[in-house]
Every structure is written in C-alpha cells, then in structure tokens.
Coordinates of C-alpha atoms and ligand atoms in Angstrom, one line a residue:
M1 CA 9.4 -16.4 4.3
K2 CA 9.5 -17.2 0.6
I3 CA 9.9 -14.6 -2.2
N4 CA 6.6 -15.6 -3.8
E5 CA 4.6 -15.3 -0.6
I6 CA 2.1 -12.6 0.5
L7 CA 0.7 -12.6 4.0
I8 CA -2.4 -10.5 4.3
H9 CA -4.0 -9.6 7.6
H10 CA -7.5 -8.1 7.8
G11 CA -8.8 -6.3 10.9
D12 CA -8.6 -3.1 12.8
D13 CA -6.0 -3.9 15.5
M14 CA -3.0 -3.1 13.4
K15 CA -0.4 -3.8 16.1
E16 CA -1.7 -7.3 16.8
M17 CA -2.0 -7.9 13.0
A18 CA 1.6 -6.9 12.4
K19 CA 2.8 -8.9 15.3
R20 CA 1.0 -12.0 14.0
L21 CA 2.4 -11.7 10.5
L22 CA 5.9 -11.1 11.6
K23 CA 5.7 -14.1 13.9
Y24 CA 4.2 -16.3 11.2
S25 CA 6.8 -15.2 8.6
K26 CA 9.7 -16.4 10.7
V27 CA 11.8 -13.5 9.3
E28 CA 13.9 -13.5 12.4
K29 CA 15.9 -16.4 10.9
E30 CA 17.2 -14.0 8.2
I31 CA 18.2 -11.1 10.5
G32 CA 21.6 -11.5 12.2
K33 CA 21.8 -10.2 15.8
D34 CA 24.6 -7.8 14.7
F35 CA 22.6 -6.4 11.7
H36 CA 21.9 -2.7 11.3
V37 CA 18.3 -2.6 10.3
G38 CA 16.7 0.3 8.3
I39 CA 13.0 1.0 8.3
K40 CA 11.7 3.1 5.4
P41 CA 8.1 4.3 6.1
N42 CA 6.2 6.7 3.8
L43 CA 6.1 10.1 5.3
V44 CA 5.5 12.0 2.1
E45 CA 4.4 15.0 4.0
A46 CA 3.6 16.2 7.5
K47 CA 0.1 14.7 7.7
P48 CA -1.1 12.1 10.2
A49 CA -1.8 8.5 9.0
S50 CA -5.5 9.1 9.4
T51 CA -5.4 11.2 6.3
G52 CA -4.4 8.3 4.1
A53 CA -1.0 9.8 3.3
T54 CA 1.5 8.3 5.7
T55 CA 2.5 5.1 7.4
H56 CA 0.9 4.5 10.8
V57 CA 3.5 4.9 13.5
E58 CA 1.9 2.1 15.4
L59 CA 3.0 -0.3 12.6
V60 CA 6.5 0.9 12.7
E61 CA 6.5 0.7 16.5
T62 CA 5.4 -3.0 16.3
V63 CA 8.3 -3.7 13.9
V64 CA 10.8 -1.9 16.2
D65 CA 9.5 -3.9 19.2
F66 CA 9.8 -7.1 17.1
L67 CA 13.4 -6.3 16.1
K68 CA 14.3 -5.5 19.7
E69 CA 12.8 -8.7 20.9
I70 CA 15.0 -10.7 18.5
G71 CA 18.0 -8.8 19.8
I72 CA 18.6 -6.2 17.2
Q73 CA 20.5 -3.2 18.6
K74 CA 20.9 -0.9 15.7
I75 CA 17.7 0.3 14.1
T76 CA 17.3 3.4 11.9
I77 CA 14.1 4.9 10.7
M78 CA 14.8 6.8 7.5
E79 CA 12.8 9.0 5.1
G80 CA 12.9 12.0 2.9
S81 CA 9.5 13.7 2.4
W82 CA 8.5 15.0 -1.0
V83 CA 10.1 18.1 -2.5
G84 CA 8.8 21.3 -0.7
D85 CA 7.9 19.5 2.6
S86 CA 10.0 19.0 5.7
T87 CA 10.8 15.5 6.8
E88 CA 11.5 16.8 10.3
D89 CA 7.9 18.2 10.4
A90 CA 6.6 14.8 9.2
F91 CA 8.6 13.0 11.9
L92 CA 7.0 15.2 14.5
V93 CA 3.4 15.3 13.2
C94 CA 3.3 11.6 12.4
G95 CA 4.6 10.5 15.8
Y96 CA 8.0 9.3 14.7
K97 CA 10.1 11.7 16.9
K98 CA 8.3 10.5 20.0
L99 CA 8.7 6.9 18.9
A100 CA 12.4 7.3 18.3
Q101 CA 12.9 8.9 21.7
E102 CA 10.9 6.3 23.6
K103 CA 12.4 3.3 21.8
G104 CA 16.0 4.7 21.5
V105 CA 16.2 4.3 17.7
E106 CA 17.8 6.6 15.2
L107 CA 15.8 8.9 12.9
I108 CA 17.5 10.0 9.6
D109 CA 16.1 12.8 7.4
L110 CA 17.3 11.5 4.0
K111 CA 17.1 15.1 2.6
T112 CA 20.2 15.8 4.7
D113 CA 22.0 12.5 3.9
S114 CA 25.0 12.3 1.6
Y115 CA 24.4 10.3 -1.6
E116 CA 26.3 8.3 -4.2
T117 CA 26.1 7.7 -7.9
K118 CA 24.9 4.3 -9.0
K119 CA 24.6 2.9 -12.5
S120 CA 21.2 1.8 -13.7
H121 CA 19.5 1.1 -17.0
E122 CA 18.2 4.7 -16.8
G123 CA 21.8 5.9 -16.5
D124 CA 23.4 7.3 -13.4
L125 CA 21.1 7.7 -10.4
E126 CA 21.9 9.4 -7.2
V127 CA 20.9 7.4 -4.1
C128 CA 21.1 8.3 -0.4
K129 CA 23.9 6.5 1.5
A130 CA 21.9 5.5 4.7
P131 CA 19.6 2.9 3.0
L132 CA 22.6 1.6 1.1
K133 CA 24.6 1.0 4.3
V134 CA 22.1 -1.0 6.3
D135 CA 22.3 -4.8 6.5
Y136 CA 18.5 -5.3 6.3
L137 CA 16.0 -2.9 4.9
I138 CA 12.3 -3.0 5.7
N139 CA 10.1 -1.1 3.3
M140 CA 6.9 0.1 4.9
P141 CA 4.8 1.9 2.2
V142 CA 1.2 3.0 2.3
M143 CA -1.0 1.4 -0.4
K144 CA -2.7 4.5 -1.9
G145 CA -3.7 6.3 -5.1
H146 CA -1.3 8.5 -6.9
C147 CA -2.1 11.4 -9.1
Q148 CA 0.4 10.6 -11.8
T149 CA 1.2 6.9 -11.5
G150 CA -2.3 5.6 -10.5
I151 CA -1.1 3.8 -7.4
T152 CA 1.9 3.9 -5.1
C153 CA 3.1 1.1 -2.9
A154 CA 6.4 -0.7 -2.4
L155 CA 8.3 0.2 -5.6
K156 CA 7.6 3.9 -5.5
N157 CA 8.3 4.2 -1.8
M158 CA 12.0 3.8 -2.6
K159 CA 11.8 7.3 -4.2
G160 CA 12.0 8.7 -0.7
C161 CA 15.6 7.4 -0.6
I162 CA 17.0 9.9 -3.1
P163 CA 18.0 13.6 -2.8
D164 CA 15.4 16.2 -3.6
F165 CA 17.1 17.3 -6.9
E166 CA 17.0 13.7 -8.1
K167 CA 13.2 13.5 -7.2
R168 CA 12.7 16.5 -9.5
R169 CA 14.7 14.8 -12.2
Y170 CA 12.7 11.6 -12.0
H171 CA 9.6 13.6 -13.1
Q172 CA 11.5 14.9 -16.1
M173 CA 12.5 11.3 -16.9
G174 CA 8.8 10.2 -16.9
L175 CA 8.8 8.7 -13.4
H176 CA 8.1 5.0 -14.3
G177 CA 11.6 4.2 -15.7
P178 CA 13.6 5.6 -12.8
I179 CA 11.2 4.3 -10.2
A180 CA 11.8 0.8 -11.5
A181 CA 15.5 1.4 -11.9
V182 CA 16.1 2.6 -8.4
N183 CA 14.6 -0.7 -7.2
T184 CA 17.5 -2.5 -8.9
I185 CA 19.8 -0.5 -6.5
L186 CA 17.8 -0.4 -3.3
K187 CA 16.5 -3.9 -2.6
P188 CA 14.3 -4.1 0.6
D189 CA 14.5 -7.4 2.4
L190 CA 11.0 -7.2 3.7
I191 CA 7.9 -5.2 2.9
L192 CA 5.1 -4.4 5.3
V193 CA 2.3 -2.5 3.5
D194 CA 0.0 -0.2 5.4
A195 CA -3.3 -0.6 3.7
M196 CA -5.4 0.4 6.7
N197 CA -6.8 3.5 5.2
G198 CA -4.7 4.6 2.2
D199 CA -5.9 7.5 0.1
L200 CA -8.2 6.7 -2.8
T201 CA -6.8 9.1 -5.3
Y202 CA -3.8 11.1 -4.1
E203 CA -0.5 10.4 -2.5
G204 CA -0.8 13.5 -0.3
G205 CA -3.9 12.2 1.5
G206 CA -7.3 13.7 2.3
T207 CA -9.5 10.9 0.9
P208 CA -8.7 8.0 3.2
V209 CA -10.5 4.7 2.5
P210 CA -10.8 2.4 5.4
M211 CA -9.5 -0.9 4.0
D212 CA -8.4 -2.4 7.4
R213 CA -5.6 -4.5 5.9
I214 CA -1.8 -5.0 6.0
F215 CA 0.4 -7.2 3.8
L216 CA 3.8 -8.7 4.5
A217 CA 5.9 -9.8 1.5
K218 CA 9.4 -9.9 0.2
D219 CA 9.1 -9.1 -3.6
P220 CA 8.2 -5.5 -4.3
V221 CA 7.0 -6.3 -7.8
L222 CA 4.6 -8.9 -6.5
T223 CA 3.5 -6.6 -3.7
D224 CA 2.7 -3.8 -6.1
A225 CA 1.0 -6.2 -8.5
W226 CA -1.2 -7.3 -5.6
A227 CA -1.9 -3.7 -4.6
A228 CA -2.8 -2.7 -8.1
K229 CA -5.3 -5.6 -8.3
T230 CA -6.7 -4.7 -4.9
M231 CA -7.3 -1.2 -6.1
G232 CA -8.9 -2.3 -9.4
W233 CA -6.0 -1.5 -11.7
S234 CA -4.5 -3.8 -14.4
L235 CA -0.7 -4.2 -14.6
D236 CA -0.7 -2.6 -18.1
E237 CA -2.0 0.6 -16.4
I238 CA 0.9 0.9 -14.0
P239 CA 4.0 0.8 -16.3
Y240 CA 6.7 0.9 -13.5
I241 CA 5.6 -2.5 -12.2
R242 CA 6.2 -4.2 -15.6
I243 CA 9.4 -2.3 -16.1
A244 CA 10.7 -3.4 -12.7
E245 CA 9.8 -7.0 -13.6
K246 CA 11.8 -6.7 -16.8
L247 CA 14.8 -5.4 -14.9
G248 CA 14.7 -8.5 -12.7
V249 CA 13.4 -6.7 -9.5
G250 CA 10.7 -9.4 -9.0
S251 CA 7.7 -11.2 -10.4
S252 CA 4.2 -9.8 -11.0
N253 CA 2.9 -13.3 -11.3
I254 CA 0.1 -13.3 -8.7
R255 CA -1.3 -16.7 -10.0
D256 CA 1.8 -18.5 -8.7
A257 CA 2.0 -16.5 -5.5
V258 CA 1.3 -18.2 -2.2
I259 CA -1.2 -15.9 -0.5
S260 CA -2.2 -16.5 3.1
E261 CA -4.9 -14.5 4.7
F262 CA -5.6 -13.9 8.3
G263 CA -8.4 -12.2 10.2
K264 CA -11.5 -10.6 8.9
A265 CA -12.2 -6.9 8.3
T266 CA -15.6 -6.9 10.1
R267 CA -15.5 -3.4 11.3
K268 CA -18.6 -1.6 10.0
I269 CA -18.0 1.4 7.8
D270 CA -19.4 4.7 8.9
P271 CA -20.1 6.5 5.6
T272 CA -20.3 9.9 7.4
T273 CA -16.6 9.7 8.0
L274 CA -15.8 9.6 4.3
R275 CA -14.3 12.6 2.7
G276 CA -13.7 14.1 -0.8
E277 CA -14.3 11.7 -3.7
A278 CA -14.9 8.8 -1.4
K279 CA -17.9 10.6 0.0
D280 CA -19.1 11.5 -3.5
Y281 CA -18.9 7.9 -4.6
G282 CA -20.8 6.9 -1.5
E283 CA -23.8 8.7 -3.0
F284 CA -24.1 5.8 -5.4
V285 CA -24.3 3.2 -2.5
D286 CA -27.0 2.0 -0.2
E287 CA -25.0 0.4 2.5
G288 CA -26.4 -1.6 5.4
D289 CA -23.8 -2.6 7.9
A290 CA -21.1 -3.1 5.2
C291 CA -17.6 -4.3 6.3
S292 CA -15.0 -1.6 5.7
A293 CA -13.0 -3.9 3.3
C294 CA -16.1 -4.5 1.2
Y295 CA -17.1 -0.9 1.0
A296 CA -13.5 0.3 0.3
T297 CA -13.2 -2.1 -2.5
L298 CA -16.5 -0.9 -4.0
L299 CA -15.2 2.7 -3.7
Y300 CA -12.0 1.7 -5.6
A301 CA -14.1 0.2 -8.4
L302 CA -16.4 3.3 -8.6
K303 CA -13.3 5.5 -8.9
R304 CA -12.0 3.4 -11.8
L305 CA -15.5 3.5 -13.4
D306 CA -15.5 7.3 -13.0
E307 CA -12.1 7.5 -14.7
E308 CA -13.5 5.6 -17.6
G309 CA -16.4 8.1 -17.8
K310 CA -18.9 5.4 -17.0
L311 CA -20.2 6.5 -13.6
V312 CA -23.3 7.8 -15.4
T313 CA -24.3 4.2 -16.2
I314 CA -25.1 3.6 -12.5
V315 CA -28.7 4.5 -12.6
E316 CA -29.7 2.9 -9.3
N317 CA -27.9 2.8 -6.0
I318 CA -25.7 -0.3 -5.3
K319 CA -26.5 -2.3 -2.3
I320 CA -23.8 -3.6 0.0
G321 CA -23.5 -4.9 3.6
Q322 CA -24.6 -7.5 6.1
G323 CA -27.9 -5.8 6.6
Y324 CA -29.0 -7.3 3.3
K325 CA -28.2 -10.9 4.4
G326 CA -31.1 -13.3 3.8
L327 CA -33.3 -10.6 2.2
S328 CA -34.7 -10.8 -1.3
F329 CA -35.2 -7.6 -3.4
P330 CA -34.7 -6.1 -6.8
G331 CA -31.5 -4.2 -7.6
I332 CA -27.8 -4.5 -7.8
G333 CA -25.8 -5.9 -4.9
I334 CA -22.1 -6.3 -4.1
G335 CA -20.8 -9.2 -2.0
D336 CA -22.2 -12.5 -0.7
C337 CA -24.5 -10.6 1.8
T338 CA -26.5 -9.3 -1.1
S339 CA -27.1 -12.7 -2.8
G340 CA -30.8 -12.0 -2.6
C341 CA -30.5 -9.1 -5.0
S342 CA -31.9 -9.7 -8.5
K343 CA -28.3 -9.0 -9.7
S344 CA -25.5 -9.7 -7.2
L345 CA -21.7 -10.2 -7.4
S346 CA -20.4 -12.9 -5.1
G347 CA -17.3 -12.6 -2.9
C348 CA -16.6 -11.7 0.7
P349 CA -15.4 -9.1 -0.2
P350 CA -15.3 -9.3 -4.0
E351 CA -12.2 -7.8 -5.7
A352 CA -12.2 -4.3 -7.2
G353 CA -11.5 -5.6 -10.7
A354 CA -14.4 -8.0 -10.5
I355 CA -16.7 -5.3 -9.2
L356 CA -15.6 -3.0 -12.1
K357 CA -16.4 -5.7 -14.7
F358 CA -19.7 -6.5 -13.0
L359 CA -20.8 -2.8 -13.0
K360 CA -19.9 -2.6 -16.7
N361 CA -22.0 -5.7 -17.4
E362 CA -18.8 -7.6 -18.3
D363 CA -17.8 -11.0 -17.0
P364 CA -16.3 -10.5 -13.5
K365 CA -14.3 -13.7 -13.8
A366 CA -12.3 -12.1 -16.6
A367 CA -10.7 -9.7 -14.0
S368 CA -8.7 -12.6 -12.4
E369 CA -7.9 -14.0 -15.8
E370 CA -6.2 -10.7 -16.8
E371 CA -3.6 -11.0 -14.0
Ligands
SF4_401 S1 -19.9 -9.7 1.6 FE1 -20.8 -9.1 3.6 S2 -19.6 -10.1 5.2 FE2 -18.5 -10.2 3.3 S3 -17.1 -8.4 3.3 FE3 -19.0 -7.8 2.2 S4 -20.3 -6.9 3.8 FE4 -18.7 -8.0 4.9

C-alpha cells in the first residue's frame, strides 16, 4: 500500500469490509513474521462503540485474525483512556478483555506503562514505552467530533500513548502543537479508521451518526485531512493537521491522493435512533429511505451551519433519500435521488463541505477547490 493511498469501504458488515481492505492493501508484505505488532484503538472511556466514542472491537478482531493468518505471533492491543477514566473498565465494557482472552493476545493499559522522554519541536515529551517498542504499529481511531479540536481521528489518537500527567500538560500547551509533535515520535505503519458511527460533536460519545464507513491508509495527515473534509471542516479550522504536515509527519494533499472506494452504504437510516444534536438536526430534514452515509453527511453539514449561527436560514425542510427518486416537486433536496427538487445538490452522497456551501447559497464546487 502506498503512502498517498486511502482505501474506503462503505457498508454495514464491518468485519467483511476490514477483511477486504486488508487483503486489497497487501500490507502483509511489509509485516515480518517475527514482528511484534501493536494495535492502538480509541477507548477514550468505558462506553461501547455504539455510542460513537470507541473503536468497534469487531474491527480490531478482524485485524487480529488477519495478523494471525499471516503468521504473526506477538500482538499487543494498547490504550490509555482519558484522564479520570479507567482503561481496564474500557477494555471490559468495549469487549477487548474477552477478545484478548479468546485470541490469546496481550492487552496493555498504557496508564500503567513506563515512559521515556523524547525530543520534539514542542520540547521534551513523555511517551509510553510499549508503542515505541513494537515493530509495526496499527492505529485504529474513531472518526468523530471533538469538543476542543473540532474533529479527532488518526493524529489525535496517539495522545492515548502518553502518561496521564502528560495528557493534562498537552491541554496547557494548547493541544494542537503537542498532538502534531507526538506524531513525529510515534509513527503508525497502518491506520484503519472506524467511521461506522462516530460521534457528531463530542469525543466521549452520545451522539453517534451512522456513517457506515471505514478507511485504510498509511499517512495520518492525509487520513485526518480526509476525515476533516468528510465531516465538513476545512484544514484551516483544524490547526494540528497543518502543524503535523509542517513537521513532516505527512501530506494533507487530498488532490494527489489515490482514493479507492469499495461497497455502498445502502442501509436505510432510522431517524428515530438518532440522539442528542443529531436528533435535533433531523428536525430540519424530510427523509424518505435515505442511505445512512447520505443522511450522516447532511447532519455533519447542518452541525457546521449551526456553528456558524446560520441554521435559522433553513426555512423549509430539506429532502433526502431514495424515496424521492424520479419525483418532481418544489423545495431543497440533497443527493442525486432528489434531482427532481426545484433546487437539488448532486452527489451520491454529496460531501459535507459541498452541502454546507449549497445550504449557504454558495457554489458547492468551491468546497473541493478549497482542499
Ligand atoms: S443520493 Fe440517494 S442513493 Fe445516493 S447516497 Fe443519497 S440517498 Fe443514497
């Protein structure tokens, strides 16, 4: 797999999706049989993946099975939950204890790990030893909203690999600089992003949005640039991505990325399952058999519109979904299925940035030109 590639799989069978991407990527060629492989999920707190906070254990299980199939003997799943929460509880609640027992893999609570001092452009940073020692590190973040940094995905997931006192210090340091800097020290070899139902607004979950998608990539900067775009954010709004790029961690150039997409997220959304702000934004939508990916992307765009104080400009409900296919009617529609609307945005599904521009009566094409 090349450094500028992103493999995206849409769908609702995450195990099959992950299996297919791993097979397609041919990453087994870069993992020696005697390697010690580390897997770093996001278990920010003891909440199941259905809340949008944590990495689905099913995805990690698929990666473990893949590694075993290619002959890897030593596999360690490692994580340190956020300050104030117990990683051990998260391992239990999120199904990782059971997985480790069943598959015979090691679990390390990085809160209890020893650490060492590493130099960075932000000065000395303390980093846990376990992720530094492995021969191959697989970063498995959740693509989700974050209350301070806007989004969190690959780059920020490495913050789970530092001691708690250092996590507190990162906040005093303004978060963005040290998040970028720690990625010059901890360099994952592979990134598998869980974007099945990451939280719309908050890293701690509670507002999951069914996106039905996973990504496989190698460059954390490219991964996060893609995640930001998917969630309707521009790179200028997420400083740590640009800082990491300047530090040589990777490239945010999506235009030159080789993006391959597999599958289709055709599962129909059930709006009654939405919670919190996702449910509130759903009040602005008239959906008719909308695919989860399409609806989720619209929710991300509505959230951005809300943050800009422009939700009040939506004076009629937005139409979305396959139920509108072939029909002709007045109003605003999102996606190819609503091409019969008097005003419709094409795409299947359209991107969040394009939806945002469209809802603001700006040129949606400008969203991709801003990459
Ligand atoms: S445009 Fe229609 S088919 Fe395409 S993702 Fe949206 S709802 Fe699904």
